Short mmCIF file of C-alpha atoms and ligand atoms in Angstrom, two decimals:
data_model
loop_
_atom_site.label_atom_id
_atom_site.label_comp_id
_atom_site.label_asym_id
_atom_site.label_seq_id
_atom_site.Cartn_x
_atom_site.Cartn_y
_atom_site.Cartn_z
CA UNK K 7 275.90 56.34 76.32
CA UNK K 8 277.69 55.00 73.03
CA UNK K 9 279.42 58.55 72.60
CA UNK K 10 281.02 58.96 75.27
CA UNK K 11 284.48 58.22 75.62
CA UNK K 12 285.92 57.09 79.27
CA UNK K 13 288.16 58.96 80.70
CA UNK K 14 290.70 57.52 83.23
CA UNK K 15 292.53 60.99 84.34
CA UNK K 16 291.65 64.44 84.67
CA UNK K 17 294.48 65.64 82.64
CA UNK K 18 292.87 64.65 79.30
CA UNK K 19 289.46 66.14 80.66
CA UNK K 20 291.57 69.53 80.53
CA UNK K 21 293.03 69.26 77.25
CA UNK K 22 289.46 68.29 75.80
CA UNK K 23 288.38 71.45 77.21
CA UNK K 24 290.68 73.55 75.46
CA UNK K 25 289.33 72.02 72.35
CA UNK K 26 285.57 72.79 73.50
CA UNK K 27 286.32 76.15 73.87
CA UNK K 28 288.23 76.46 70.33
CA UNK K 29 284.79 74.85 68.98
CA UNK K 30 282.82 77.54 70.94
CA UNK K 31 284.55 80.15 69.27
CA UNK K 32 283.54 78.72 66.08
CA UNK K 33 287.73 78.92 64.57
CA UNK K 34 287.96 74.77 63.88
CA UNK K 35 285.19 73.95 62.17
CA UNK K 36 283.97 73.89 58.82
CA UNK K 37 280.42 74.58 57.40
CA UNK K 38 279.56 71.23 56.20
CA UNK K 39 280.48 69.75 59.30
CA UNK K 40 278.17 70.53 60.87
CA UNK K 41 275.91 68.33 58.71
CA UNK K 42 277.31 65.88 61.73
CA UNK K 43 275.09 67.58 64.91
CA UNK K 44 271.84 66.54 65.15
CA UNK K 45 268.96 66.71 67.70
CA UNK K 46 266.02 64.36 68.51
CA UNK K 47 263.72 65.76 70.22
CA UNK K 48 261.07 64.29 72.50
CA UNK K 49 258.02 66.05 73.87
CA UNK K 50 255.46 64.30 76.50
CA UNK K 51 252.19 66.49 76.73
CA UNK K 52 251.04 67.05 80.16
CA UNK K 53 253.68 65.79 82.70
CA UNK K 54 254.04 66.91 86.13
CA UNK K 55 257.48 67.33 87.43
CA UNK K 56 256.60 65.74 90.40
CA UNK K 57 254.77 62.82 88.92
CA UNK K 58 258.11 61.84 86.60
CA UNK K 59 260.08 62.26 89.83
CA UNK K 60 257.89 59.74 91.88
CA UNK K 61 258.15 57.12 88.85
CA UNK K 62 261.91 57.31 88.49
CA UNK K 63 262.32 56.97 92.63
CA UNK K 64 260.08 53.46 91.45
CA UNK K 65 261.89 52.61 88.91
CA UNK K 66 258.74 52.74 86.76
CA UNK K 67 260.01 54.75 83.86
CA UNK K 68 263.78 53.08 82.96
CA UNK K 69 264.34 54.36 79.31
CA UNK K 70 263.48 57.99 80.45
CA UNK K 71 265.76 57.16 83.73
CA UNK K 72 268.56 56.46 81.43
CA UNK K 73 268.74 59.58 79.93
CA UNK K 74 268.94 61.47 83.19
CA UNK K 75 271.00 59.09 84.71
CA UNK K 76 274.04 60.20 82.32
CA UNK K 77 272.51 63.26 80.68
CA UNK K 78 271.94 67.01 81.96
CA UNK K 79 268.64 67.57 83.19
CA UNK K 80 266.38 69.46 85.75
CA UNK K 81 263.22 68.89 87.40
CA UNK K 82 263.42 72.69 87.92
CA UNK K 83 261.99 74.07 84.49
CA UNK K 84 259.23 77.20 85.10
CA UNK K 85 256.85 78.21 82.75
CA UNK K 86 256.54 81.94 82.62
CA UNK K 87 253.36 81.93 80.20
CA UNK K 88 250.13 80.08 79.28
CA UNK K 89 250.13 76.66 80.17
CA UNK K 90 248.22 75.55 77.08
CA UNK K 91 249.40 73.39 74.68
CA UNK K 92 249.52 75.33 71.61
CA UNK K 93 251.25 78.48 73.61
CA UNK K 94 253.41 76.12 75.43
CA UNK K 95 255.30 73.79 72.63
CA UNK K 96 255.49 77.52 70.67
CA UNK K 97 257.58 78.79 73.36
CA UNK K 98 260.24 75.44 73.33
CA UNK K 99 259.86 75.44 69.26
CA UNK K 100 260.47 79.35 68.96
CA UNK K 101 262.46 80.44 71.95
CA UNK K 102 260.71 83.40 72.24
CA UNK K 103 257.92 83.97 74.68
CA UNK K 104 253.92 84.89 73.61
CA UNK K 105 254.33 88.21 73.80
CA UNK K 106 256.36 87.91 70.46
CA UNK K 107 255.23 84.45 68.82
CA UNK K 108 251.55 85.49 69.49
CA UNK K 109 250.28 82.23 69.77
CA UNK K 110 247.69 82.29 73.02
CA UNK K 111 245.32 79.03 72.24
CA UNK K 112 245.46 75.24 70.77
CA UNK K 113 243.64 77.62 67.23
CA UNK K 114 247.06 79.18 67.30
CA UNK K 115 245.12 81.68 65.63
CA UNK K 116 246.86 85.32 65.14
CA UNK K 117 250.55 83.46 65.10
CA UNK K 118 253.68 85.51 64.29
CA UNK K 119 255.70 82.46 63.03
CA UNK K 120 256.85 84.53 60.25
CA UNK K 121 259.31 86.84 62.43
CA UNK K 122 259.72 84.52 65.57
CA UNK K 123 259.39 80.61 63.09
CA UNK K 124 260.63 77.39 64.78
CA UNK K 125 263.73 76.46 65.43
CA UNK K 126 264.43 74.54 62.15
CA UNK K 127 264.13 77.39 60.40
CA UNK K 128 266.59 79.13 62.13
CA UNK K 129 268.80 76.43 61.38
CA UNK K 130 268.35 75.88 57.96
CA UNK K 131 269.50 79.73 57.87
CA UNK K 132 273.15 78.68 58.85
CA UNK K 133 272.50 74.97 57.25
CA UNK K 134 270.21 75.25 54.14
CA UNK K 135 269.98 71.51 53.23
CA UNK K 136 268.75 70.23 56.73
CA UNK K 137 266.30 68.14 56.96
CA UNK K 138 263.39 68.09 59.61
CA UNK K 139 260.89 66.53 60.50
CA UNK K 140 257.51 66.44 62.83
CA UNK K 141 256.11 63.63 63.83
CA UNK K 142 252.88 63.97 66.04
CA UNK K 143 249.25 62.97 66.19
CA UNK K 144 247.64 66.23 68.09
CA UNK K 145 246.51 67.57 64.90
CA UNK K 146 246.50 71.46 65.74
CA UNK K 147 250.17 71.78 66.26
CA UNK K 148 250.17 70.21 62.55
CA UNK K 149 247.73 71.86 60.45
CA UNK K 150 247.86 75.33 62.33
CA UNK K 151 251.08 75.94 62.08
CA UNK K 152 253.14 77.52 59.63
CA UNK K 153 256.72 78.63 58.79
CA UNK K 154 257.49 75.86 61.12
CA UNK K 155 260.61 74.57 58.83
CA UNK K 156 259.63 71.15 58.64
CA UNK K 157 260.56 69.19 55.91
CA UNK K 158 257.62 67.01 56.47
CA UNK K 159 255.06 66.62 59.10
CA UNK K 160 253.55 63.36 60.32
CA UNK K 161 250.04 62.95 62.16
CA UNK K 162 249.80 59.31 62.83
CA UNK K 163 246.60 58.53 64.71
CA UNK K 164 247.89 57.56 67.95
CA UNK K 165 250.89 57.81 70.21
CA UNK K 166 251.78 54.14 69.29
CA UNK K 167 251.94 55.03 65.92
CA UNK K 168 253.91 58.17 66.22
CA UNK K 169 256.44 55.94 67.94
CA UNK K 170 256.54 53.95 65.00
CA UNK K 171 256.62 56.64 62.65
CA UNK K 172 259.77 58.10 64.37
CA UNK K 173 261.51 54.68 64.62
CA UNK K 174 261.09 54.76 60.40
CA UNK K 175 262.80 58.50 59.79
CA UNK K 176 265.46 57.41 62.15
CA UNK K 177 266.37 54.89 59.44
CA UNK K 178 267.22 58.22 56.69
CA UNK K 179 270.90 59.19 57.07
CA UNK K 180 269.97 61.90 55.77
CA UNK K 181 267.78 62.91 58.62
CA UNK K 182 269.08 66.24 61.10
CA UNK K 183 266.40 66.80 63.38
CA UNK K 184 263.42 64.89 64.28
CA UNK K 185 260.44 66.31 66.61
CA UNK K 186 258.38 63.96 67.86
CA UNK K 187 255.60 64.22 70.30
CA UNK K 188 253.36 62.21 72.51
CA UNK K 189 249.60 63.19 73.47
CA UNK K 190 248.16 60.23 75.64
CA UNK K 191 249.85 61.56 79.04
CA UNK K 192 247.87 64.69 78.59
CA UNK K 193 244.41 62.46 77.71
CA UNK K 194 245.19 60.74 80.79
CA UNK K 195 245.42 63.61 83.04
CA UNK K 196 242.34 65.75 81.15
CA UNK K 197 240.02 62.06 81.94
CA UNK K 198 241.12 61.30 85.66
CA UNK K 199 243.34 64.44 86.84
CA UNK K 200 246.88 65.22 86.40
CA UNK K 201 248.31 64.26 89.78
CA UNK K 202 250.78 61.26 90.99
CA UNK K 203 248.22 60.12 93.44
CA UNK K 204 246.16 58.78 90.14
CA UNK K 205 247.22 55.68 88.92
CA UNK K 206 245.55 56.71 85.28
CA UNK K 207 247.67 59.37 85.05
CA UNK K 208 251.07 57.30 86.02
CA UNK K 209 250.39 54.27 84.35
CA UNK K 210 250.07 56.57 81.22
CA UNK K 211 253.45 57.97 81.98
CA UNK K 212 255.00 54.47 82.44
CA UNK K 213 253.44 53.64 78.91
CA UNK K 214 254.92 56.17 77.00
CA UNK K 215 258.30 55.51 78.49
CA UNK K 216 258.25 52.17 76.62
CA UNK K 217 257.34 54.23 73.46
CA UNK K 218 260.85 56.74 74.50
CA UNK K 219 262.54 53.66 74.84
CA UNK K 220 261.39 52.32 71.20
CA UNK K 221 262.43 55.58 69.64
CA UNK K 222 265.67 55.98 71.70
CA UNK K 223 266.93 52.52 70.44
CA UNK K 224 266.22 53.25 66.84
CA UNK K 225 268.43 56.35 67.53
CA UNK K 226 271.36 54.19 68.16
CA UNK K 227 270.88 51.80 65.62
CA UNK K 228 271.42 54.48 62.87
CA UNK K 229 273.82 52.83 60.87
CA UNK K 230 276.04 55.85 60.96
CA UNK K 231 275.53 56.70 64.61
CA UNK K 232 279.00 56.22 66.06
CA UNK K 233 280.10 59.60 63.52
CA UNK K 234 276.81 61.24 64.46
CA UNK K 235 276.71 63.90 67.33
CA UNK K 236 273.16 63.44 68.25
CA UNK K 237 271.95 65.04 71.39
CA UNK K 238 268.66 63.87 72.70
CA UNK K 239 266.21 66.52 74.40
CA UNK K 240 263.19 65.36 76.50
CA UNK K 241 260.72 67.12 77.99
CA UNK K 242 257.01 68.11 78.29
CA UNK K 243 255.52 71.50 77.82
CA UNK K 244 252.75 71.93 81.28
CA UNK K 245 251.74 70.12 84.14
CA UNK K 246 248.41 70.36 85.53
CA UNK K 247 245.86 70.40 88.35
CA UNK K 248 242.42 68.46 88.82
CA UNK K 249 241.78 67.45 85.36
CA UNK K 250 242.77 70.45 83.48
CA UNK K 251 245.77 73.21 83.00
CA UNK K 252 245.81 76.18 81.39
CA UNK K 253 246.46 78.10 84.76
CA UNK K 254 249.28 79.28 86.76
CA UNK K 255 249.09 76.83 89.67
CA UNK K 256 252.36 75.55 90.68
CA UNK K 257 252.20 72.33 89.37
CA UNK K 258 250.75 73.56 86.09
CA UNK K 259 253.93 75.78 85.48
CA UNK K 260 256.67 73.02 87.42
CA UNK K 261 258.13 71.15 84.87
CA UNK K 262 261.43 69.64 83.39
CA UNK K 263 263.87 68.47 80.89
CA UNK K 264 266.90 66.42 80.37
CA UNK K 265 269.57 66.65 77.88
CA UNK K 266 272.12 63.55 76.87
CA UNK K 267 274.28 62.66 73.92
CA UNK K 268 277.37 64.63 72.15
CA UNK K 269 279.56 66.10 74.87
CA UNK K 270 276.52 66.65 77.07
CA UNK K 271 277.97 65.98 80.59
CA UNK K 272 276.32 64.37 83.86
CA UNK K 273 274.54 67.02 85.76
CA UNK K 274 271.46 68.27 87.97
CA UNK K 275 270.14 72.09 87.09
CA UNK K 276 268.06 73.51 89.74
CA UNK K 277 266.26 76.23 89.97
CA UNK K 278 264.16 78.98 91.83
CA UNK K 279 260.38 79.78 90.15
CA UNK K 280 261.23 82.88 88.37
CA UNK K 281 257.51 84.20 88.82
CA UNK K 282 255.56 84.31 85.57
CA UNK K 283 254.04 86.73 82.73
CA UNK K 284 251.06 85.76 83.66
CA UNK K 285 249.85 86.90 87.07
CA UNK K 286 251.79 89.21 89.67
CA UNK K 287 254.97 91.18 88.78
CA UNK K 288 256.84 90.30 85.72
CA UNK K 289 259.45 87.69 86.12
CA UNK K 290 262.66 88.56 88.00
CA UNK K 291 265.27 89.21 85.16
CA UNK K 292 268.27 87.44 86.69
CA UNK K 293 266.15 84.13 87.91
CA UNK K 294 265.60 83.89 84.29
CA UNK K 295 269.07 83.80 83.56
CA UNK K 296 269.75 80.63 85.91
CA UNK K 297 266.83 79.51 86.25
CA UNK K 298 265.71 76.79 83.06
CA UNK K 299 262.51 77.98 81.46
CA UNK K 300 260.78 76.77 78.39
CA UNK K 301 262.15 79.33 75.32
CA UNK K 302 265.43 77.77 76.87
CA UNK K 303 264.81 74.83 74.20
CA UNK K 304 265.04 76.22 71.09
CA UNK K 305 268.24 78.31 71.69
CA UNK K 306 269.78 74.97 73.31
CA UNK K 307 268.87 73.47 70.01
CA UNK K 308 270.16 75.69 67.99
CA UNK K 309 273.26 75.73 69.77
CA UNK K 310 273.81 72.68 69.52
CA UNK K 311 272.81 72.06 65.54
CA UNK K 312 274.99 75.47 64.22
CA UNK K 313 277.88 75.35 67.57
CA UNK K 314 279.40 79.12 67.22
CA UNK K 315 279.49 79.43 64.00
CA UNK K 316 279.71 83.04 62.02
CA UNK K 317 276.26 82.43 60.89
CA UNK K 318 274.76 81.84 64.20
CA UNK K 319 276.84 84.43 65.55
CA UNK K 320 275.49 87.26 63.09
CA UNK K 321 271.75 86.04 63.02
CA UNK K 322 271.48 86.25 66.85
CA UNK K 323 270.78 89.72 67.49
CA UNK K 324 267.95 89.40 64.42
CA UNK K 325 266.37 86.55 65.79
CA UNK K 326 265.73 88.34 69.15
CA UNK K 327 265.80 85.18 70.97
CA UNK K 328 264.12 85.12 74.33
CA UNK K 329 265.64 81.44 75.76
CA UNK K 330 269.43 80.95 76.98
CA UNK K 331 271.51 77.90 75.61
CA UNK K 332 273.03 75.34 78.27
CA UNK K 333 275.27 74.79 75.75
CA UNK K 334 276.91 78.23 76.03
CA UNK K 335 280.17 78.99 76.40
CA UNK K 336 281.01 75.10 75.39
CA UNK K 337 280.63 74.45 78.81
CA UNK K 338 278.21 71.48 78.58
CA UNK K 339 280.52 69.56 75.97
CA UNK K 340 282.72 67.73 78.77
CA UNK K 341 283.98 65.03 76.62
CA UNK K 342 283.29 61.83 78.50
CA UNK K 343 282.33 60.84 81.91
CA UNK K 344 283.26 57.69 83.50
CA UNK K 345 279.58 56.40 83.58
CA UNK K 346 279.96 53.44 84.82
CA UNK K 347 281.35 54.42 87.96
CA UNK K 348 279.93 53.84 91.65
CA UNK K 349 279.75 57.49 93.05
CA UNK K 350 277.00 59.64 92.56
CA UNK K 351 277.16 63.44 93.15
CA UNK K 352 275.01 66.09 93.27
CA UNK K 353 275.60 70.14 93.86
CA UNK K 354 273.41 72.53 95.48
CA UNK K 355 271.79 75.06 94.07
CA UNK K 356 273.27 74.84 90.46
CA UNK K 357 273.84 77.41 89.08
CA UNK K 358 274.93 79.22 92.71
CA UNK K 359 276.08 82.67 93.79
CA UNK K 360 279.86 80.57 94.22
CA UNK K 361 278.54 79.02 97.80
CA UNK K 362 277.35 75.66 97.44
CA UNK K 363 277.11 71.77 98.61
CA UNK K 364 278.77 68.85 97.00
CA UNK K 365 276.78 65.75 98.26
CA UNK K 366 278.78 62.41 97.44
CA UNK K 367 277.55 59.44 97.84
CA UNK K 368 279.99 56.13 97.79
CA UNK K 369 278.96 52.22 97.57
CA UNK K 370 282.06 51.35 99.26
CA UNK K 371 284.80 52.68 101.27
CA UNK K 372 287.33 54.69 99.53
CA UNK K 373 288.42 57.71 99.99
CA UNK K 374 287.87 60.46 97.46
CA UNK K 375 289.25 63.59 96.22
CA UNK K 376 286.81 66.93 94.83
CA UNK K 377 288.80 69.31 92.17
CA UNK K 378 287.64 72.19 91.11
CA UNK K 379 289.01 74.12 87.50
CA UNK K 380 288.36 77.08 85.56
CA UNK K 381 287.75 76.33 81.72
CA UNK K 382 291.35 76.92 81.68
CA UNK K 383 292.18 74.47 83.46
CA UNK K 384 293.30 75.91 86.75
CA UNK K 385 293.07 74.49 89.81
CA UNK K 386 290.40 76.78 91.99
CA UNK K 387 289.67 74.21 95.08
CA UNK K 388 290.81 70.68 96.03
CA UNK K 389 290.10 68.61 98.89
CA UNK K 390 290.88 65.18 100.09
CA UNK K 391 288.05 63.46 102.12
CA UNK K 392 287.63 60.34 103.81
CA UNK K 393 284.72 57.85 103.01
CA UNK K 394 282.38 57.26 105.85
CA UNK K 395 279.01 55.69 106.27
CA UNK K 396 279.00 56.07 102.14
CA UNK K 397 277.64 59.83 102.57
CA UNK K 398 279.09 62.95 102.84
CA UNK K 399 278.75 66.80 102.18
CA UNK K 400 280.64 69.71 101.50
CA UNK K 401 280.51 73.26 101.36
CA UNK K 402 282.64 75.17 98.74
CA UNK K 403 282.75 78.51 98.76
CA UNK K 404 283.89 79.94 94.71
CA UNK K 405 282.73 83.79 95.47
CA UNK K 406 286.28 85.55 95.68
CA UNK K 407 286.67 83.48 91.95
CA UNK K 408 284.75 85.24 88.60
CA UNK K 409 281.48 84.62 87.40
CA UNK K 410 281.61 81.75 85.10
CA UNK K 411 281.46 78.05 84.16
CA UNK K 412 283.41 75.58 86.40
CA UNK K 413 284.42 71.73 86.67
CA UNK K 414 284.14 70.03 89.16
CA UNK K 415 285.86 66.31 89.42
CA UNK K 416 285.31 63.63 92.19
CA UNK K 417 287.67 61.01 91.75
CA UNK K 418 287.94 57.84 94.13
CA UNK K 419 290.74 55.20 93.04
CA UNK K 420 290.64 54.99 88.95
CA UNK K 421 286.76 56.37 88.89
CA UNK K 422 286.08 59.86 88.10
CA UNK K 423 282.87 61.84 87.57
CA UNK K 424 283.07 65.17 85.84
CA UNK K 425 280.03 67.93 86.68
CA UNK K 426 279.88 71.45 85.38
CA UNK K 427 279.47 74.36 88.43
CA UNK K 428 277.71 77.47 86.99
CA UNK K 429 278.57 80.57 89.20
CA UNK K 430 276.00 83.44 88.70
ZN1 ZN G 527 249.95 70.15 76.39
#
């Protein structure tokens, strides 16, 4: 990633930290600079979690690779509602669930966008000269929607053109956040089946990762880009089964996201199926608090586009806001990574109860070192192990420590990778 910085010690990690939190608390920043966050956001109609999963393990998708590779994602996102369309991108663009936003079809007939609008118009609350815009070529999201808080709305007629579309607004500096969506996935999956086994459906998926790849590189060559804090969100609003969705089949309701740019750190989110509104008991209340689920996208956005400021701060309660940020309590905005480095880690579960495993995995044979810190910077666990066979696991056990947000460092010689732990 172009914005991050590297980091060669774990000292400065701390001391950026600090800073995050100060920004959390909303006491450094001014209102206009915020004119500096902005959010492009991505949406793929109609991809299976497990279908994305089986083309990255190929290699078949690099662009969208790229972003998980050094972004936050999960392939652990449930939906709790209707997997339709129209229902579906309402919950991400709202962050409120159907039983508020009201919209239960593709007619998005009887919508309450009034009291629950998108997310744009949430922000323009805090920042009144942002600009948005929509760029998509599924016509009902454009023409039955309103109070959406675009400044413009785009319906090119295909999914090639939409890609071209975006790649012109991300020429306008003065451009915040751009929403741009992609249909032909979905087609795909509605003419041959939604399912990995079809090559229809996958080759569709590889496509459109060319057309996230032509977007994505417009992105960074915005003149201005290197002062920008852009954070890109990906993700898709259903899955599907046979050649339809709509249902609450498992891989109609499986889905995922991933979240890269400003501050946004290196990490896996996983996640146990919080049940849905749908069928059976309501959803258990405190899966959906570590568990990612759709309305989750919205709040993140807002987060991200108005970080703690007073206006967010005395909006939040009005807005009655049904999603969570992964933004909160600055913990996502770990200032730099080492990227480039040759260990890959992964915990599990994330978030966790305070007991979980740290699987590292080493090209070569040093020996490593895990740290643990509070946000403050304090030293909770640390352990030196030796490098064998290039795989190893460890259990850490955080439950006599608080609830909260922790880092967790693996360093081997100069490299260092920096993951956030989130004890529940
Ligand atoms: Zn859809």
């Amino acid at each position: 990633m172009k914005t991050k910085m590297k980091l060669k010690s774990i000292g400065k990690i701390k001391t950026l930290l600090v800073a995050s939190c100060l920004v959390s608390m909303g006491s450094i920043y001014a209102q206009d600079e915020h004119d500096e966050y902005k959010m492009l956001f991505i949406g793929i109609d109609g991809v299976r979690s497990d279908a994305l999963k089986q083309l990255m393990d190929d290699d078949l998708v690099p662009n969208m690779e790229a972003l998980f590779a050094t972004g936050t994602y999960t392939f652990d996102s449930w939906h709790l509602g209707i997997t339709s369309s129209g229902p579906s991108w309402s919950d991400m663009l709202t962050g409120v669930w159907e039983n508020k936003h009201n919209v239960t079809s593709n007619s998005y007939t009887g919508s309450d966008y009034d009291t629950y609008p998108y997310f744009p118009t949430r922000v323009k609350e805090c920042r009144p000269n942002a600009k948005a815009v929509q760029v998509t070529s599924w016509s009902p999201m454009s023409d039955n929607v309103y109070n959406d808080g675009w400044d413009n709305k785009l319906i090119p007629p295909t999914d090639d053109a939409c890609a071209l579309a975006a790649q012109s607004q991300l020429i306008d500096p003065a451009l915040d956040i751009l929403f741009v969506h992609f249909d032909d996935v979905d087609a795909a999956g509605h003419g041959n089946g939604f399912n990995p086994a079809i090559p229809a459906y996958m080759n569709a998926i590889t496509y459109v990762d060319t057309k996230v790849g032509q977007v994505i590189d417009a992105l960074y060559a915005r003149t201005n880009f290197a002062n920008e804090k852009w954070v890109i969100m990906l993700t898709t609003d259903h899955g599907g089964t046979g050649t339809s969705h709509g249902g609450n089949s498992d891989t109609e309701r499986h889905i995922w996201w991933v979240a890269n740019g400003y501050g946004i750190p290196s990490m896996e989110i996983t996640g146990a199926d919080p049940g849905s509104y749908r069928f059976g008991d309501a959803p258990d209340p405190e899966l959906i608090q570590t568990t990612p689920v759709l309305t989750d996208i919205a709040v993140t956005a807002i987060d991200h586009l108005v970080p703690g400021t007073d206006c967010e701060e005395s909006h939040k309660a009005d807005w009655a806001l049904d999603g969570k940020s992964w933004l909160d309590e600055g913990s996502l905005y770990v200032e730099g990574n080492n990227f480039d480095n040759i260990i890959d880690v992964n915990i599990f579960p994330n978030p966790n109860n305070g007991v979980f495993d740290v699987v590292v995995n080493l090209t070569q044979g040093e020996n490593y070192q895990v740290i643990l810190t509070d946000l403050a910077g304090k030293t909770v666990f640390e352990k030196e192990l030796e490098y064998f066979d290039g795989y190893s696991k460890l259990k850490v056990d955080l439950q006599q420590f608080e609830n909260g947000v922790y880092l967790m460092s693996v360093k081997s010689g100069d490299k260092i990778i920096t993951k956030k732990v989130v004890k529940h």
